[in-house]
Coordinates of C-alpha atoms and ligand atoms in Angstrom, one line a residue:
M1 CA -0.2 -14.7 -23.5
D2 CA -1.8 -14.2 -26.9
H3 CA -0.6 -10.6 -27.6
E4 CA -2.3 -10.4 -31.0
A5 CA -5.6 -11.3 -29.6
D6 CA -5.0 -8.9 -26.7
A7 CA -4.4 -6.0 -29.0
Y8 CA -7.7 -6.5 -30.6
R9 CA -9.7 -7.2 -27.5
T10 CA -12.8 -5.0 -27.4
D11 CA -14.5 -6.1 -24.2
L12 CA -12.4 -4.1 -21.8
M13 CA -12.9 -4.6 -18.1
T14 CA -12.2 -1.2 -16.7
I15 CA -11.8 -0.7 -12.9
T16 CA -15.1 1.0 -12.7
R17 CA -16.9 -1.8 -14.6
F18 CA -15.2 -4.3 -12.3
V19 CA -16.3 -2.6 -9.1
L20 CA -19.8 -2.1 -10.5
N21 CA -20.0 -5.8 -11.2
E22 CA -18.8 -6.6 -7.7
Q23 CA -21.4 -4.1 -6.3
S24 CA -24.2 -5.7 -8.2
K25 CA -23.8 -8.8 -6.0
Y26 CA -25.0 -6.7 -3.1
P27 CA -28.6 -5.5 -3.8
E28 CA -28.5 -3.1 -0.8
S29 CA -25.5 -1.3 -2.3
R30 CA -26.1 2.2 -3.5
G31 CA -23.0 2.9 -5.5
D32 CA -21.2 4.9 -2.8
F33 CA -18.0 2.7 -2.9
T34 CA -17.9 3.0 -6.7
I35 CA -18.0 6.8 -6.5
L36 CA -15.3 6.8 -3.7
L37 CA -13.1 4.6 -5.8
S38 CA -13.5 6.6 -8.9
N39 CA -12.2 9.6 -7.0
I40 CA -9.2 7.6 -5.7
V41 CA -8.6 6.5 -9.3
L42 CA -8.7 10.2 -10.4
G43 CA -6.0 11.0 -7.8
C44 CA -3.8 8.1 -9.0
K45 CA -4.1 9.3 -12.7
F46 CA -3.1 12.8 -11.7
V47 CA -0.1 11.6 -9.6
C48 CA 0.9 9.3 -12.4
S49 CA 0.9 12.1 -14.9
A50 CA 2.8 14.4 -12.5
V51 CA 5.4 11.7 -11.7
N52 CA 5.9 11.1 -15.5
K53 CA 6.6 14.8 -16.0
A54 CA 8.8 15.2 -12.9
G55 CA 12.0 14.9 -14.8
L56 CA 10.9 17.3 -17.5
A57 CA 9.5 19.7 -15.0
K58 CA 13.0 20.3 -13.8
L59 CA 13.7 22.1 -17.1
I60 CA 11.1 24.8 -16.1
G61 CA 11.9 24.9 -12.4
L62 CA 12.6 22.6 -9.5
A63 CA 10.0 21.7 -7.0
G64 CA 10.4 24.0 -4.1
E65 CA 11.7 26.8 -6.3
T66 CA 9.7 29.7 -7.6
N67 CA 8.1 29.5 -11.1
I68 CA 7.9 32.1 -13.7
Q69 CA 4.9 33.8 -12.0
G70 CA 7.0 34.1 -8.8
E71 CA 4.9 31.4 -7.1
E72 CA 6.6 28.7 -5.2
Q73 CA 6.2 25.3 -6.9
K74 CA 4.8 22.6 -4.7
K75 CA 6.8 19.4 -4.1
L76 CA 5.4 16.4 -5.7
D77 CA 4.4 14.7 -2.4
V78 CA 2.6 17.9 -1.2
L79 CA 0.9 18.3 -4.5
S80 CA -0.2 14.7 -4.5
N81 CA -1.6 15.1 -1.0
D82 CA -3.6 18.2 -2.1
V83 CA -5.1 16.3 -5.0
F84 CA -6.1 13.3 -3.0
V85 CA -7.6 15.3 -0.1
K86 CA -9.6 17.4 -2.6
A87 CA -10.8 14.4 -4.6
L88 CA -11.8 12.4 -1.5
V89 CA -13.7 15.3 0.1
S90 CA -15.5 16.2 -3.1
S91 CA -16.6 12.6 -3.5
G92 CA -19.1 13.3 -0.8
R93 CA -18.5 9.8 0.5
T94 CA -15.9 10.3 3.2
S95 CA -15.9 11.7 6.8
V96 CA -12.3 11.1 8.1
L97 CA -9.1 11.2 6.1
V98 CA -5.7 10.3 7.5
S99 CA -2.7 11.2 5.2
E100 CA 1.0 10.6 5.8
E101 CA 1.5 14.2 4.8
D102 CA -0.8 15.7 7.4
E103 CA -0.1 15.6 11.1
E104 CA -3.8 15.8 12.1
A105 CA -6.7 13.8 10.6
T106 CA -9.0 15.8 8.3
F107 CA -12.7 15.8 9.3
V108 CA -14.9 16.5 6.4
E109 CA -17.5 19.3 6.8
S110 CA -20.9 17.9 7.5
S111 CA -22.5 18.9 4.2
K112 CA -20.0 16.7 2.3
R113 CA -19.8 13.7 4.6
G114 CA -20.2 10.1 3.7
K115 CA -19.8 6.7 5.3
Y116 CA -16.2 6.0 4.5
C117 CA -12.9 6.9 6.1
V118 CA -9.7 6.8 4.0
V119 CA -6.1 6.4 5.3
F120 CA -3.4 6.9 2.7
D121 CA 0.1 7.8 1.8
P122 CA -0.2 9.9 -1.3
L123 CA 3.3 9.4 -2.5
D124 CA 5.2 6.7 -0.7
G125 CA 8.9 6.3 -1.5
S126 CA 9.3 10.0 -2.3
S127 CA 13.0 10.0 -1.7
N128 CA 13.2 8.0 -4.9
I129 CA 11.5 10.6 -7.1
D130 CA 14.7 12.3 -8.3
C131 CA 16.2 9.1 -9.6
G132 CA 13.1 7.9 -11.4
V133 CA 12.6 4.8 -9.3
S134 CA 9.1 3.4 -8.9
I135 CA 7.0 5.0 -6.2
G136 CA 3.4 4.7 -5.3
T137 CA 0.2 5.7 -3.5
I138 CA -1.1 3.3 -0.7
F139 CA -4.6 3.5 0.6
G140 CA -7.0 1.7 3.0
I141 CA -10.7 2.2 3.5
Y142 CA -12.8 1.8 6.6
T143 CA -16.5 2.5 7.2
M144 CA -17.5 5.0 9.9
N145 CA -18.6 3.8 13.3
H146 CA -22.2 4.6 14.0
S147 CA -21.7 7.9 15.7
D148 CA -22.9 11.3 14.5
E149 CA -19.6 13.1 14.7
P150 CA -16.5 11.7 13.0
T151 CA -13.5 11.1 15.3
T152 CA -10.1 9.4 15.0
E153 CA -11.8 6.4 16.6
D154 CA -13.3 5.7 13.2
V155 CA -9.9 4.8 11.9
L156 CA -8.1 3.5 15.1
K157 CA -9.4 0.1 14.4
P158 CA -7.7 -3.2 13.4
G159 CA -6.7 -3.6 9.8
S160 CA -8.9 -6.7 9.6
E161 CA -11.9 -4.2 9.7
M162 CA -10.8 -2.4 6.5
V163 CA -13.3 -2.9 3.7
A164 CA -10.8 -2.3 0.9
A165 CA -7.1 -1.6 0.4
G166 CA -4.8 -1.0 -2.5
Y167 CA -1.9 0.7 -4.0
C168 CA -1.0 2.4 -7.3
M169 CA 2.5 2.0 -8.5
Y170 CA 4.1 4.6 -10.7
G171 CA 6.7 2.5 -12.5
S172 CA 7.5 1.4 -16.0
S173 CA 3.7 1.1 -16.3
C174 CA 1.1 2.6 -13.9
M175 CA -0.6 -0.2 -12.0
L176 CA -3.4 -0.2 -9.5
V177 CA -3.7 -3.2 -7.3
L178 CA -7.0 -3.5 -5.3
S179 CA -8.8 -5.8 -2.9
T180 CA -12.3 -5.3 -1.6
G181 CA -12.0 -8.4 0.4
T182 CA -12.7 -10.9 -2.4
G183 CA -9.2 -11.5 -3.7
V184 CA -6.6 -9.2 -5.2
H185 CA -6.9 -7.7 -8.7
G186 CA -4.4 -5.6 -10.7
F187 CA -5.4 -3.0 -13.3
T188 CA -2.9 -1.3 -15.7
L189 CA -3.4 2.2 -16.9
D190 CA -3.8 2.4 -20.7
P191 CA -2.5 5.9 -21.2
S192 CA -4.2 6.2 -24.6
L193 CA -7.6 5.5 -23.0
G194 CA -6.9 7.1 -19.6
E195 CA -8.5 3.9 -18.1
F196 CA -7.3 1.3 -15.7
I197 CA -7.9 -2.1 -17.4
L198 CA -8.0 -5.4 -15.6
T199 CA -4.7 -7.2 -16.5
H200 CA -4.0 -9.3 -13.4
P201 CA -7.2 -10.9 -12.2
D202 CA -7.1 -12.8 -8.9
I203 CA -3.5 -12.4 -8.0
K204 CA -2.2 -15.3 -5.8
I205 CA 1.2 -15.0 -4.2
P206 CA 3.4 -18.1 -4.6
K207 CA 3.4 -20.2 -1.4
N208 CA 7.1 -19.7 -1.0
G209 CA 9.7 -17.6 -2.9
N210 CA 13.4 -17.2 -3.4
I211 CA 13.7 -13.5 -2.8
Y212 CA 14.1 -11.6 0.5
S213 CA 13.8 -7.8 0.7
V214 CA 15.2 -5.8 3.6
N215 CA 17.5 -2.9 4.3
E216 CA 20.6 -4.8 5.4
G217 CA 22.3 -1.6 6.3
N218 CA 20.4 -1.8 9.6
A219 CA 21.6 -5.4 10.3
Q220 CA 23.9 -4.4 13.3
N221 CA 20.8 -3.2 15.2
W222 CA 18.4 -6.1 14.4
D223 CA 17.1 -8.5 17.1
G224 CA 17.9 -12.3 17.2
P225 CA 15.0 -13.7 15.1
T226 CA 15.5 -11.2 12.2
T227 CA 19.3 -11.8 12.2
K228 CA 18.8 -15.6 12.2
Y229 CA 16.2 -15.4 9.4
V230 CA 18.4 -13.3 7.1
E231 CA 21.4 -15.5 7.9
K232 CA 19.3 -18.5 6.8
C233 CA 18.3 -16.8 3.6
K234 CA 22.0 -16.3 2.7
F235 CA 23.5 -19.5 4.2
P236 CA 20.8 -22.2 4.2
K237 CA 21.9 -25.3 6.1
D238 CA 19.2 -27.6 4.8
G239 CA 20.6 -27.9 1.3
S240 CA 18.1 -25.4 -0.3
P241 CA 19.5 -22.7 -2.5
A242 CA 20.3 -19.3 -1.0
K243 CA 17.7 -16.6 -1.6
S244 CA 18.3 -13.5 -3.7
L245 CA 18.2 -10.1 -2.1
R246 CA 16.2 -7.4 -3.8
Y247 CA 15.5 -4.0 -2.1
V248 CA 14.3 -0.9 -3.8
G249 CA 13.6 1.1 -0.7
S250 CA 10.1 2.0 -2.0
M251 CA 7.5 -0.1 -0.3
V252 CA 5.1 -0.2 -3.2
A253 CA 7.8 -1.5 -5.5
D254 CA 9.2 -4.0 -3.0
V255 CA 5.7 -5.3 -2.0
H256 CA 4.5 -5.4 -5.7
R257 CA 7.5 -7.6 -6.6
T258 CA 6.9 -9.8 -3.6
L259 CA 3.2 -10.2 -4.4
L260 CA 3.9 -11.3 -8.0
Y261 CA 7.1 -13.3 -7.6
G262 CA 6.8 -14.5 -4.0
G263 CA 9.3 -14.2 -1.2
I264 CA 9.3 -12.0 1.9
F265 CA 9.5 -8.2 2.6
L266 CA 10.9 -7.3 6.0
Y267 CA 11.0 -3.9 7.8
P268 CA 11.9 -5.2 11.3
A269 CA 12.3 -3.4 14.6
D270 CA 15.9 -2.5 15.5
K271 CA 17.7 -1.0 18.4
K272 CA 17.4 2.5 17.0
S273 CA 13.7 2.1 16.0
P274 CA 12.0 -0.3 18.4
N275 CA 8.7 0.1 16.4
G276 CA 10.3 -0.2 13.0
K277 CA 9.8 2.5 10.4
L278 CA 6.6 1.8 8.5
R279 CA 3.3 3.3 9.5
V280 CA 0.5 1.1 10.6
L281 CA -2.6 2.8 9.1
Y282 CA -1.4 3.6 5.6
E283 CA 1.6 1.3 5.0
V284 CA 1.4 -1.9 7.2
F285 CA -2.4 -2.4 7.1
P286 CA -3.2 -2.0 3.4
M287 CA -0.2 -4.1 2.3
S288 CA -1.0 -6.8 4.9
F289 CA -4.7 -6.8 3.8
L290 CA -3.5 -7.4 0.2
M291 CA -1.0 -10.1 1.2
E292 CA -3.7 -12.1 3.1
Q293 CA -6.2 -11.7 0.3
A294 CA -3.5 -13.1 -2.1
G295 CA -2.9 -16.1 0.1
G296 CA 0.2 -14.8 1.9
Q297 CA 0.7 -13.7 5.5
A298 CA 1.7 -10.5 7.4
F299 CA 3.3 -10.6 10.9
T300 CA 4.6 -7.9 13.2
G301 CA 7.1 -10.1 15.2
K302 CA 4.4 -10.6 17.8
K303 CA 1.1 -11.1 16.1
R304 CA -0.9 -11.1 12.9
A305 CA -0.4 -7.6 11.5
L306 CA -4.1 -7.0 10.8
D307 CA -5.0 -7.7 14.5
L308 CA -3.0 -4.6 15.7
V309 CA -5.2 -1.9 17.1
P310 CA -3.4 1.4 16.6
E311 CA -3.6 4.0 19.3
K312 CA -2.3 6.9 17.2
I313 CA -2.9 7.8 13.6
H314 CA 0.8 7.9 12.7
E315 CA 1.8 4.8 14.7
R316 CA 4.6 2.6 13.4
S317 CA 5.1 -1.2 13.5
P318 CA 7.7 -3.8 12.5
I319 CA 6.4 -5.9 9.5
F320 CA 7.2 -9.2 7.8
L321 CA 5.0 -9.9 4.9
G322 CA 4.9 -12.2 1.8
S323 CA 4.6 -15.8 0.9
Y324 CA 2.8 -18.0 3.4
D325 CA 5.7 -20.4 4.0
D326 CA 8.4 -17.7 4.2
V327 CA 6.4 -15.8 6.9
E328 CA 5.7 -19.0 8.7
E329 CA 9.5 -19.4 9.1
I330 CA 10.0 -16.1 10.7
K331 CA 7.0 -16.7 13.0
A332 CA 8.7 -19.9 14.2
L333 CA 11.9 -18.0 15.0
Y334 CA 10.0 -15.4 17.0
A335 CA 8.1 -18.1 18.8
M336 CA 11.4 -19.9 19.7
E337 CA 12.8 -16.6 21.1
E338 CA 9.7 -16.1 23.2
T339 CA 9.9 -19.6 24.8
K340 CA 13.6 -18.8 25.6
N341 CA 12.6 -15.6 27.5
Ligands
AFP401 P1 10.5 7.7 1.8 O1 9.0 8.1 1.4 O2 11.1 8.6 2.7 O3 11.3 7.4 0.6 O4 10.4 6.3 2.6 C1 9.9 5.2 2.0 C2 9.5 4.2 3.0 O5 8.5 4.7 3.8 C3 8.9 2.9 2.3 O6 8.3 3.1 1.1 C4 10.2 2.0 2.2 O7 9.8 0.6 2.2 C5 11.0 2.4 3.4 O8 10.6 3.7 3.7 C6 12.4 2.4 3.1 O9 13.1 2.7 4.3 P2 14.7 2.7 4.4 O10 15.2 3.8 3.5 O11 15.0 2.9 5.8 O12 15.2 1.3 3.9

């Protein structure tokens, strides 16, 4: 990369400019998506700033404790949720919101409704906040069904029907990765400008990788195909080198690395959690959408992840996602298991 040239670049492709360019390809488009996205971007900037200050904030009072005015301080994940819900409602472009933080879906009041539904996890990996490890926001966007009143049916649809998905990672830099169904593009927040700038156009995941990412602490409860796959990663019998294990325990960070370097991320079912841990609507679907758009695959152990039809808004599913060839291998192991039974 030519860093010197980069430092003096003056023609900056901001995320808003990028989406406006995309939108201009559709003459019928009225800018609703651009407005929705700019409200999501606002939420991400807010959370980024709050996460950066989280360590310092401890000097003036821990989250969950009372501040100087005697008010209880909100935890970062609750605060992030409030910010996203308010930004999405005030966009005037949403009708149904499903957040990891809220048990029930939010139905936007009729005067503020729009054609989109947003499913999101405002601060995923929040158990990592206190040690400064990368965490993120994950989101997926559907359009409303053609009914007058919004219902949960507007979001209980296969992931393949999402019109866009993305995540924002709050790490050593703040990066927003987005797909509107025409490839995957990464934007890095320039803190001095307060703008997300296109830094990773058209991300393609390598066809195979040498990293696997899984919580091996659950290995004693895994099923046969997962156990065999991980065994193969560590002790390959075909002369190929063993894969490296990398696991942060923060989905955005683990998936981001998988997307850029290749390899596979697994959160399988196990005896204790027969449906795995991760949530279909706002973890499994958005990440699977991005993986497919980048040339990879996402599989549940039974089918293509994006073909799942969730019955409940907080439903869980096992997930294997990443490089095309690596996911192909685990699919073959599950197919073999099925023919045995
Ligand atoms: P937290 O939000 O409780 O930290 O959970 C994070 C998460 O939902 C996802 O981001 C990780 O990939 C996964 O859970 C990690 O789960 P394990 O701790 O069971 O490995």
